[in-house]
């Protein structure tokens, strides 16, 4: 067994090799503080027949790691939490570009959290454990990989901040890379001064840290790498004669198909070309024709961009597709915005709720209430596919999380729980950024004075001696390009960013140029959004109303009533939500109408007023508090007790203890209150 201690920047790491999971292709027992993770790699040596990388990453928490038994009826770990799924996705996006073309062997990377000290940065630890399990495995093409988190406090960047430092940070930048190459970036900001230059400084700091870490891994771990597996890579099957036929006889048809205005038209045209070639050359196979047609199409798309500075849909490199915006198109929702950019369309709906509508999160960070939610849905019909709508996938969770990061720093102070739902109705490039734009407008349409945020997806095409950065990429350019780079922000600051590189890395100058080009596009989009915001007509009659009421701590039990009966009665009678804030001695009232809010407010004010008065003849809904020989004591809704004397109770309801019991609800009539005692009559 080899035990290797590494000291990274602000991160003590220890690796045990050949300690557990020895039958896996590679494994490490990873420790940082009191946190222990087991990362293992398993490889099936029989390749698949499909043309894709069959890599699966699973990051999973074990409840015993934090001395807990799983909550719920079934006492074992079940479906991964959102945090586990998003962490799996981050690791996958980092490691996937490292696998070479032609690698078709099913590969499973499993990372289990076995012990958690409540301080360690789990996504960082998980990436290091998983990447180094691959590094020491029998896969000889995996280079050293590291990641770093950059925070910002008091104007200074902090490398791998502690949990306490992160709570005070206005920046959360997560960067993963190999050596000098950046592989993946995730960023969330709440710093109004975080412009493109400041972000580049943070990224450069992250690059230096990653390069230093990778050098440590190279020296300490690479000498212990397992013997390489014999896994020959599948060769790309090419058919030069078919490619030549397409290039010489069908060039103009392919060019016309690429310049088709819609994605569906383009796909239909390319399919038609393939069928035409098959009819002229029946000795060929359709699958081979489609393969070479796809390759020729890719070459033409890239050549058009690099050589002509022109894109398939006729746009220049920095042009944004036409945008249209409509707000509050759903008459019964609190607010909505329909944001359309080219062939990408997002309907974002905002719903405002109360404290009880918040999402309760239970994970390793402890229980918390999430009062801002962003849910992203991507049905098959948005891309013309005939598929059922099922459970939420990793991609949908990831896109929703990105949109949430982009918007949450601009939310105003509010008593409401906010839920945004983005329904993608059409998709041809960057539906997540359309969701950001639509979500920001939906918040405005709900009457919230949030600062508007716009998002745009950038692309990159690299040639031998030149490159082109593309603004507002469509699906074709995402598929055939070299980078997917999403960035969102206000006019003055970047609020969220996500970047995936399909190459080995990206030059810092190109990245900086892409950031500046994205800022220009963002400003264009924001101008259109600001104009649309001036035409928003609030659906005031639908928007919930809220008000804070002061209530002395000793009066809160009167508001709640016996067994919660009083507060339940108020909620049911006036159709309101009540959030009791004991430590502040106040309650938050929320209702769908001003009428209900005022009625509930009046009732509660009377209830908590000392010596609340009941008028003679008033009908009250009480609860039996105590049954005695001479009558029944009734707990009244405004905090007093009244007596229903035996003389006021019909003979057929006596003896009393056979007909009345504690906790029983009972309506009575107030007869009067001589000497301060409330007398009740049977109703």
XYZ file of C-alpha atoms in Angstrom:
683
model
C 0.000 0.000 0.000
C 1.268 3.474 -0.886
C 0.295 6.468 1.251
C 1.053 9.784 -0.404
C 0.696 13.163 1.307
C 0.267 16.247 -0.872
C -0.004 19.855 0.247
C -1.970 21.891 -2.262
C -2.886 25.542 -1.828
C -4.995 25.673 1.356
C -5.822 21.986 0.861
C -4.172 19.082 2.711
C -4.600 15.905 0.652
C -3.651 12.329 1.387
C -3.963 9.437 -1.057
C -3.791 5.722 -0.304
C -3.233 3.548 -3.354
C -3.851 -0.221 -3.541
C -5.703 0.068 -0.217
C -9.308 -0.792 -1.122
C -11.296 -1.598 -4.282
C -8.263 -3.396 -5.725
C -10.268 -5.184 -8.415
C -11.210 -1.890 -10.019
C -9.162 -0.554 -12.903
C -7.953 2.176 -10.576
C -8.914 3.522 -7.152
C -7.807 5.979 -4.504
C -8.680 6.394 -0.838
C -8.718 10.176 -0.531
C -8.539 12.172 2.690
C -8.722 15.918 3.385
C -9.150 16.773 7.047
C -11.858 14.471 8.348
C -13.389 14.001 4.893
C -12.793 10.659 3.189
C -13.828 9.748 -0.347
C -13.392 6.543 -2.288
C -12.997 7.017 -6.032
C -12.877 3.975 -8.292
C -12.692 3.380 -12.026
C -14.178 0.386 -13.811
C -13.692 -0.268 -17.524
C -15.487 -2.768 -19.730
C -12.958 -4.000 -22.283
C -15.670 -4.745 -24.859
C -16.327 -1.566 -26.864
C -19.802 -0.400 -27.796
C -20.902 -0.084 -31.394
C -22.200 3.488 -31.158
C -20.231 6.625 -32.002
C -20.036 8.241 -28.557
C -17.997 8.129 -25.354
C -19.746 5.793 -22.849
C -18.433 7.555 -19.735
C -20.599 7.599 -16.593
C -19.726 9.623 -13.498
C -21.552 9.064 -10.216
C -20.848 11.137 -7.119
C -22.812 9.909 -4.100
C -23.169 10.822 -0.429
C -23.492 8.200 2.278
C -25.660 9.324 5.193
C -23.406 7.614 7.719
C -20.636 10.010 6.661
C -22.399 12.614 8.794
C -23.749 10.251 11.473
C -27.265 10.294 10.011
C -29.914 7.774 9.067
C -31.744 8.668 5.828
C -35.012 10.500 6.420
C -38.273 9.247 4.970
C -40.073 5.938 5.081
C -37.313 3.923 3.378
C -34.162 4.062 5.464
C -31.533 3.707 2.790
C -29.999 6.055 0.264
C -32.195 6.496 -2.784
C -32.283 8.895 -5.708
C -29.253 11.242 -5.808
C -29.914 14.750 -4.533
C -29.645 17.803 -6.755
C -26.236 18.599 -5.237
C -24.961 15.086 -5.990
C -26.259 15.264 -9.564
C -24.742 18.697 -10.225
C -21.392 17.617 -8.743
C -21.414 14.501 -10.951
C -22.064 16.761 -13.929
C -19.156 19.089 -13.051
C -16.749 16.141 -12.831
C -18.051 14.652 -16.084
C -17.694 17.948 -17.967
C -14.097 18.274 -16.741
C -12.915 14.762 -17.576
C -14.831 13.965 -20.765
C -12.584 16.083 -23.076
C -9.540 14.061 -21.918
C -10.708 10.859 -23.604
C -9.418 10.415 -27.163
C -11.527 9.986 -30.262
C -12.268 6.332 -30.915
C -12.473 5.379 -27.219
C -15.724 3.420 -27.053
C -15.190 1.348 -23.888
C -17.878 1.710 -21.189
C -16.172 3.492 -18.277
C -17.659 4.068 -14.831
C -16.179 6.562 -12.367
C -17.772 6.241 -8.907
C -16.996 8.668 -6.089
C -18.419 7.882 -2.648
C -18.335 10.310 0.295
C -17.690 8.016 3.275
C -16.863 10.613 5.933
C -17.510 14.361 5.993
C -16.030 16.887 8.431
C -18.547 19.632 7.492
C -15.687 21.893 6.382
C -14.191 20.398 3.230
C -15.159 21.693 -0.208
C -16.815 18.534 -1.535
C -16.845 19.367 -5.289
C -13.107 20.120 -5.124
C -12.346 16.958 -3.160
C -14.516 14.860 -5.475
C -12.812 16.163 -8.612
C -9.353 15.520 -7.178
C -10.263 12.032 -5.985
C -11.955 11.084 -9.258
C -9.329 12.580 -11.567
C -6.495 10.910 -9.678
C -8.269 7.566 -9.652
C -8.215 7.873 -13.439
C -4.588 9.080 -13.351
C -3.336 5.947 -11.531
C -5.635 3.616 -13.470
C -4.751 1.530 -16.493
C -5.896 4.299 -18.855
C -2.567 5.605 -20.069
C -3.887 8.724 -21.841
C -5.218 10.531 -18.733
C -3.058 13.536 -17.680
C -2.954 15.103 -14.186
C -6.057 17.214 -13.495
C -6.823 19.624 -10.678
C -9.419 22.208 -9.735
C -9.529 25.339 -7.620
C -12.167 27.626 -6.153
C -11.541 31.362 -6.098
C -13.459 33.618 -3.729
C -13.284 37.364 -3.193
C -13.363 39.132 0.138
C -12.512 42.751 0.996
C -11.448 43.300 -2.595
C -8.905 40.460 -2.612
C -9.092 37.079 -4.313
C -8.909 34.064 -2.007
C -7.654 30.663 -3.205
C -9.744 27.729 -1.971
C -11.582 29.739 0.688
C -12.839 28.035 3.828
C -16.541 27.501 4.374
C -16.659 30.595 6.580
C -14.750 32.705 4.040
C -17.022 31.483 1.252
C -20.095 32.636 3.188
C -18.700 36.197 3.040
C -17.430 36.002 -0.548
C -19.006 37.934 -3.426
C -17.440 35.563 -5.988
C -17.628 31.815 -6.470
C -15.337 30.812 -9.343
C -14.668 27.093 -9.875
C -12.011 26.251 -12.460
C -10.739 22.820 -13.488
C -7.828 22.152 -15.777
C -4.803 20.102 -16.683
C -1.389 21.750 -16.534
C -1.725 25.105 -18.300
C -5.002 24.147 -19.995
C -8.441 25.140 -18.703
C -11.042 22.413 -19.154
C -14.105 23.791 -17.397
C -15.308 26.953 -15.621
C -18.336 27.525 -13.382
C -18.843 30.967 -11.910
C -21.397 32.795 -9.786
C -20.929 36.413 -8.805
C -22.584 39.021 -6.625
C -19.869 41.639 -7.021
C -21.020 44.790 -8.868
C -17.371 45.482 -9.712
C -16.713 42.104 -11.346
C -16.082 43.130 -14.927
C -14.259 41.241 -17.667
C -10.782 42.396 -16.577
C -11.363 41.372 -12.945
C -12.689 37.977 -14.015
C -9.617 37.372 -16.170
C -7.391 38.137 -13.174
C -9.235 35.513 -11.143
C -9.003 32.962 -13.969
C -5.257 33.562 -14.369
C -4.798 33.017 -10.623
C -6.746 29.769 -10.926
C -4.587 28.647 -13.884
C -1.372 29.176 -11.925
C -2.733 27.212 -8.967
C -3.896 24.333 -11.162
C -0.547 24.140 -12.957
C 1.264 23.932 -9.609
C -1.100 21.220 -8.350
C -0.718 19.151 -11.517
C 3.057 19.261 -11.159
C 2.698 17.784 -7.651
C 0.417 15.019 -8.959
C 2.866 14.237 -11.754
C 5.741 13.749 -9.332
C 3.837 11.963 -6.559
C 1.202 9.832 -8.294
C 2.301 9.063 -11.851
C 5.117 6.708 -10.721
C 2.414 4.492 -9.164
C 0.265 4.237 -12.279
C -1.052 0.748 -13.051
C 0.027 -1.152 -16.133
C -1.735 0.226 -19.178
C -4.762 -1.656 -20.460
C -4.648 -2.872 -24.033
C -7.547 -0.865 -25.403
C -7.052 -0.142 -29.087
C -8.915 2.929 -30.271
C -11.457 2.570 -33.013
C -10.321 4.216 -36.196
C -12.585 6.782 -37.764
C -14.082 5.026 -40.757
C -13.745 7.312 -43.732
C -14.876 6.848 -47.280
C -12.728 9.199 -49.405
C -14.527 8.282 -52.617
C -17.915 9.232 -51.108
C -16.433 12.456 -49.706
C -15.109 13.265 -53.190
C -18.529 12.643 -54.753
C -20.122 15.042 -52.268
C -17.414 17.704 -52.721
C -17.401 17.614 -56.530
C -21.032 16.895 -57.381
C -23.106 18.180 -54.470
C -21.164 21.132 -53.070
C -23.766 23.725 -54.048
C -26.603 21.608 -52.638
C -24.819 21.250 -49.289
C -24.089 24.954 -49.234
C -27.745 25.754 -49.922
C -28.836 23.349 -47.180
C -26.510 24.989 -44.667
C -27.922 28.390 -45.536
C -31.500 27.259 -44.957
C -33.223 29.550 -42.489
C -34.552 26.883 -40.136
C -32.917 23.886 -38.491
C -35.654 21.523 -39.676
C -35.275 22.689 -43.272
C -31.513 22.198 -43.067
C -31.866 18.665 -41.744
C -34.476 17.782 -44.379
C -32.253 19.129 -47.163
C -29.230 17.120 -45.996
C -31.352 13.968 -45.758
C -32.629 14.625 -49.286
C -29.057 14.983 -50.582
C -28.110 11.655 -48.993
C -31.068 9.927 -50.649
C -30.161 11.473 -54.004
C -26.572 10.200 -53.731
C -27.863 6.741 -52.833
C -30.163 6.750 -55.884
C -27.241 7.675 -58.163
C -24.878 5.204 -56.487
C -26.956 2.239 -55.263
C -23.778 0.285 -54.475
C -23.107 2.642 -51.529
C -24.551 2.329 -48.022
C -26.793 5.082 -46.682
C -24.999 5.052 -43.317
C -21.653 5.722 -45.024
C -23.156 8.505 -47.111
C -24.631 10.192 -44.035
C -21.306 9.882 -42.201
C -19.356 11.578 -44.990
C -22.080 14.151 -45.546
C -21.853 15.084 -41.863
C -18.069 15.373 -42.098
C -18.253 17.508 -45.258
C -20.915 19.700 -43.662
C -18.665 20.255 -40.627
C -15.720 21.235 -42.809
C -17.890 23.655 -44.797
C -19.342 25.285 -41.674
C -15.874 25.869 -40.245
C -14.413 27.044 -43.571
C -17.258 29.500 -44.066
C -16.597 30.983 -40.624
C -12.798 31.090 -40.787
C -12.336 32.048 -44.456
C -15.380 34.239 -45.136
C -16.263 35.545 -41.671
C -19.813 34.417 -42.397
C -22.091 31.916 -40.714
C -24.546 29.371 -42.080
C -27.574 31.583 -41.377
C -25.958 34.608 -43.036
C -24.972 36.409 -39.821
C -21.620 38.020 -39.150
C -19.485 36.606 -36.356
C -20.762 39.111 -33.766
C -24.421 39.280 -34.786
C -27.220 38.319 -32.403
C -30.263 36.608 -33.900
C -33.549 38.566 -34.037
C -35.213 38.851 -30.620
C -38.874 39.250 -29.719
C -40.290 39.652 -26.211
C -43.831 39.377 -24.861
C -44.785 39.670 -21.205
C -47.721 38.494 -19.101
C -49.236 36.388 -21.848
C -50.701 33.905 -19.312
C -53.832 35.548 -17.847
C -54.045 33.344 -14.739
C -50.356 33.177 -13.759
C -48.688 35.723 -11.490
C -46.290 36.721 -14.286
C -44.807 35.360 -17.493
C -42.391 36.269 -20.272
C -41.998 34.730 -23.721
C -38.441 35.290 -24.932
C -37.625 34.293 -28.517
C -34.153 34.537 -30.062
C -33.949 33.033 -33.528
C -35.249 29.466 -33.261
C -34.810 29.344 -29.496
C -37.878 30.143 -27.435
C -38.386 30.090 -23.659
C -41.633 30.696 -21.813
C -40.655 31.630 -18.261
C -43.370 31.783 -15.612
C -42.997 33.387 -12.185
C -45.023 32.326 -9.139
C -44.827 34.131 -5.797
C -45.483 32.196 -2.615
C -45.049 32.375 1.134
C -42.505 31.008 3.576
C -44.210 27.626 3.614
C -43.665 27.325 -0.147
C -39.871 27.376 0.208
C -37.986 24.249 -0.873
C -36.532 22.404 2.117
C -33.045 21.179 1.283
C -31.450 18.416 3.323
C -27.883 17.615 2.406
C -24.393 17.591 3.884
C -24.501 21.366 4.361
C -27.441 20.934 6.752
C -31.118 21.708 6.413
C -32.032 24.972 4.728
C -34.950 26.677 3.044
C -34.527 27.676 -0.563
C -36.720 30.704 -1.270
C -35.644 31.183 -4.884
C -36.084 28.288 -7.289
C -35.447 28.040 -11.022
C -36.794 24.956 -12.776
C -35.894 24.312 -16.420
C -37.859 21.893 -18.617
C -36.745 20.649 -22.028
C -39.520 18.624 -23.728
C -38.722 16.608 -26.841
C -41.054 18.625 -29.081
C -38.758 21.661 -28.652
C -36.333 19.964 -31.047
C -38.937 18.090 -33.073
C -38.495 14.762 -31.288
C -41.402 12.416 -30.560
C -40.591 11.586 -26.945
C -42.484 11.436 -23.668
C -41.887 13.959 -20.928
C -40.267 12.132 -18.022
C -38.185 12.881 -14.963
C -35.722 15.732 -14.748
C -32.335 14.855 -16.245
C -28.831 16.061 -15.437
C -28.877 18.562 -18.281
C -32.129 20.139 -17.120
C -30.843 20.404 -13.557
C -27.595 21.926 -14.796
C -29.253 24.530 -17.015
C -31.727 25.481 -14.290
C -28.894 25.841 -11.794
C -26.950 28.078 -14.187
C -29.967 30.342 -14.724
C -30.546 30.515 -10.975
C -26.929 31.568 -10.397
C -27.279 34.269 -13.042
C -30.357 35.847 -11.451
C -30.217 35.386 -7.687
C -27.673 38.148 -6.956
C -30.019 40.708 -8.575
C -33.145 39.780 -6.596
C -34.556 42.584 -4.434
C -35.444 42.098 -0.786
C -38.826 40.406 -0.672
C -40.995 38.397 1.711
C -42.008 36.101 -1.125
C -40.764 32.671 -2.066
C -40.074 32.871 -5.805
C -40.343 30.028 -8.295
C -39.370 30.507 -11.935
C -40.153 27.777 -14.460
C -38.673 27.890 -17.946
C -40.547 25.851 -20.528
C -38.370 25.486 -23.613
C -40.765 25.562 -26.546
C -38.133 25.696 -29.295
C -34.420 25.071 -29.157
C -31.650 25.841 -31.582
C -28.791 27.052 -29.411
C -28.521 28.370 -25.861
C -31.928 27.738 -24.345
C -30.344 28.250 -20.904
C -29.388 31.831 -21.769
C -32.849 32.472 -23.214
C -34.157 31.225 -19.861
C -31.998 33.795 -18.056
C -33.375 36.635 -20.189
C -36.963 35.410 -19.900
C -36.565 34.796 -16.175
C -35.270 38.304 -15.517
C -38.240 39.777 -17.407
C -40.723 37.472 -15.654
C -39.491 38.795 -12.301
C -40.134 42.342 -13.521
C -43.561 41.282 -14.767
C -44.308 40.073 -11.220
C -43.697 43.545 -9.858
C -40.207 42.891 -8.471
C -37.719 45.696 -9.063
C -34.811 43.455 -10.039
C -31.874 44.593 -12.136
C -32.188 43.061 -15.586
C -29.790 40.259 -16.530
C -29.084 39.045 -20.063
C -27.259 35.908 -21.137
C -25.573 34.858 -24.362
C -23.757 31.730 -25.568
C -20.431 32.164 -27.309
C -18.628 29.719 -29.589
C -15.154 29.253 -30.997
C -13.719 27.816 -34.206
C -9.964 27.254 -34.279
C -7.988 26.840 -37.490
C -4.268 26.269 -37.969
C -3.316 29.944 -37.970
C -6.548 31.727 -37.153
C -9.599 31.568 -34.996
C -13.102 33.015 -34.843
C -15.194 33.806 -31.776
C -18.924 33.485 -32.453
C -21.693 35.412 -30.714
C -25.043 33.747 -29.966
C -24.267 30.320 -31.373
C -26.949 28.070 -32.796
C -27.029 24.289 -32.513
C -25.044 23.708 -35.722
C -22.155 25.858 -34.465
C -22.257 24.274 -31.019
C -22.034 20.800 -32.578
C -19.270 21.604 -35.069
C -17.370 24.195 -32.999
C -14.661 23.961 -30.357
C -16.175 25.719 -27.344
C -19.455 26.303 -25.540
C -19.172 29.405 -23.407
C -22.237 30.843 -21.649
C -22.083 34.162 -19.848
C -24.757 36.247 -18.128
C -24.729 39.596 -16.411
C -26.008 43.123 -16.001
C -24.651 46.158 -17.823
C -21.880 46.555 -15.258
C -21.072 43.090 -13.933
C -20.922 39.389 -14.756
C -23.283 37.323 -12.599
C -22.732 33.805 -13.949
C -20.536 31.939 -16.389
C -20.091 28.394 -17.629
C -17.475 27.210 -20.089
C -16.716 23.800 -21.568
C -13.758 23.286 -23.873
C -13.786 20.569 -26.497
C -10.079 21.100 -27.147
C -7.130 20.581 -24.812
C -7.349 24.160 -23.549
C -7.848 27.766 -24.554
C -5.440 30.682 -24.925
C -6.051 33.445 -22.371
C -6.097 36.107 -25.090
C -8.877 34.277 -26.930
C -10.829 33.896 -23.690
C -10.476 37.606 -22.920
C -11.606 38.502 -26.449
C -14.629 36.217 -26.042
C -15.546 37.914 -22.760
C -15.437 41.380 -24.342
C -17.397 40.201 -27.384
C -19.992 38.669 -25.053
C -20.285 41.958 -23.161
C -21.122 43.781 -26.377
C -23.829 41.215 -27.192
C -25.152 41.370 -23.629
C -25.561 45.132 -23.887
C -27.487 44.757 -27.153
C -29.856 42.243 -25.605
C -30.278 44.326 -22.438
C -31.351 47.317 -24.537
C -34.171 45.257 -26.037
C -35.114 43.868 -22.623
C -35.176 47.342 -21.052
C -37.464 48.552 -23.818
C -39.786 45.573 -23.308
C -39.822 46.189 -19.549
C -41.283 49.654 -20.067
C -44.361 48.061 -21.662
C -45.062 45.537 -18.902
C -48.616 45.679 -17.568
C -48.699 44.125 -14.127
C -51.503 41.679 -13.384
C -52.024 43.460 -10.078
C -55.301 41.713 -9.307
C -53.449 38.369 -9.272
C -50.287 39.317 -7.420
C -50.167 38.284 -3.754
C -50.270 40.979 -1.081
C -48.165 40.869 2.075
C -47.728 42.820 5.304
C -45.666 42.475 8.464
C -47.521 42.747 11.792
C -45.900 43.157 15.180
C -47.094 40.649 17.768
C -45.716 40.338 21.318
C -44.063 36.987 21.979
C -46.500 36.147 24.793
C -49.431 36.615 22.395
C -48.178 34.126 19.807
C -49.803 31.170 21.641
C -53.125 33.058 21.441
C -52.670 33.357 17.681
C -51.894 29.653 17.348
C -54.691 28.513 19.658
C -55.267 25.069 21.187
C -53.744 22.451 18.879
C -53.254 25.149 16.221
C -57.011 25.527 15.777
C -57.072 29.341 15.851
C -54.366 29.867 13.227
C -55.847 27.151 11.008
C -59.230 28.849 11.269
C -57.723 32.198 10.233
C -55.912 30.620 7.282
C -59.033 28.803 6.074
C -61.451 31.670 6.697
C -59.433 34.461 5.087
C -57.394 32.435 2.549
C -54.071 33.743 3.840
C -50.619 32.376 4.606
C -49.115 33.189 7.999
C -45.402 32.991 8.729
C -44.623 33.403 12.437
C -41.206 34.949 13.166
C -40.921 34.502 16.923
C -37.450 35.955 17.364
C -38.523 39.198 15.657
C -41.923 39.242 17.400
C -43.705 39.626 14.093
C -45.798 37.708 11.620
C -45.868 37.904 7.846
C -49.350 37.884 6.352
C -49.756 36.991 2.672
C -52.984 36.836 0.697
C -54.153 36.765 -2.896
C -56.249 39.921 -2.457
C -56.164 43.140 -0.462
C -59.643 42.392 0.862
C -58.577 39.080 2.426
C -55.363 40.586 3.764
C -57.170 43.461 5.500
C -59.854 41.150 6.923
C -57.232 38.811 8.385
C -55.227 41.737 9.720
C -58.300 43.164 11.480
C -59.175 39.807 12.992
C -55.632 39.172 14.268
C -55.348 42.691 15.668
C -58.498 42.143 17.716
C -57.261 38.728 18.767
C -53.985 39.953 20.220
C -55.429 43.137 21.743
C -55.522 42.820 25.569
C -58.968 42.127 26.975
C -60.451 41.459 23.585
C -64.141 42.279 23.630
C -66.907 40.015 22.387
C -70.211 41.588 21.413
C -73.526 40.217 22.664
C -75.156 38.075 20.002
C -71.792 37.339 18.300
C -71.431 33.762 17.048
C -68.019 32.321 17.906
C -66.293 29.062 16.964
C -64.661 27.696 20.071
C -63.018 24.548 21.367
C -64.082 22.621 24.459
C -61.397 23.209 27.059
C -62.878 21.544 30.175
C -66.115 19.761 31.126
C -67.389 20.239 34.721
C -70.628 19.407 36.539
C -72.129 22.887 36.060
C -71.162 23.443 32.422
C -68.504 23.501 29.760
C -65.563 25.920 29.498
C -64.944 26.982 25.913
C -61.632 28.369 24.538
C -62.650 31.286 22.297
C -60.822 32.303 19.094
C -59.523 35.626 20.451
C -57.732 34.176 23.442
C -60.410 34.231 26.130
C -62.428 31.473 27.824
C -66.203 31.469 28.139
C -68.657 29.361 30.133
C -71.535 27.485 28.555
C -73.642 26.934 31.680
C -75.573 23.669 32.075
C -78.794 25.697 32.168
C -78.153 26.789 28.578
C -77.624 23.239 27.315
C -80.611 21.140 26.105
C -81.688 18.281 28.347
C -81.090 15.708 25.612
C -77.345 16.629 25.694
C -76.951 15.795 29.356
C -75.126 14.301 31.207
C -72.445 16.621 29.845
C -69.470 14.241 29.865
C -71.270 11.871 27.505
C -71.794 14.575 24.880
C -68.784 16.908 25.271
C -65.061 16.152 25.290
C -61.869 18.203 25.380
C -60.727 19.459 21.966
C -64.218 19.204 20.482
C -65.188 22.160 18.256
C -68.379 24.000 19.193
C -70.193 27.104 17.945
C -71.779 29.286 20.663
C -73.519 32.647 21.027
C -72.063 35.353 23.278
C -74.774 36.317 25.818
C -72.737 38.912 27.663
C -69.750 39.426 29.939
C -70.889 40.458 33.429
C -68.003 41.020 35.850
C -65.597 40.310 32.967
C -66.744 36.701 32.574
C -68.041 35.704 29.161
C -71.356 33.863 29.240
C -72.228 31.661 26.300
C -75.424 30.216 24.920
C -75.867 26.964 23.041
C -76.370 27.458 19.307
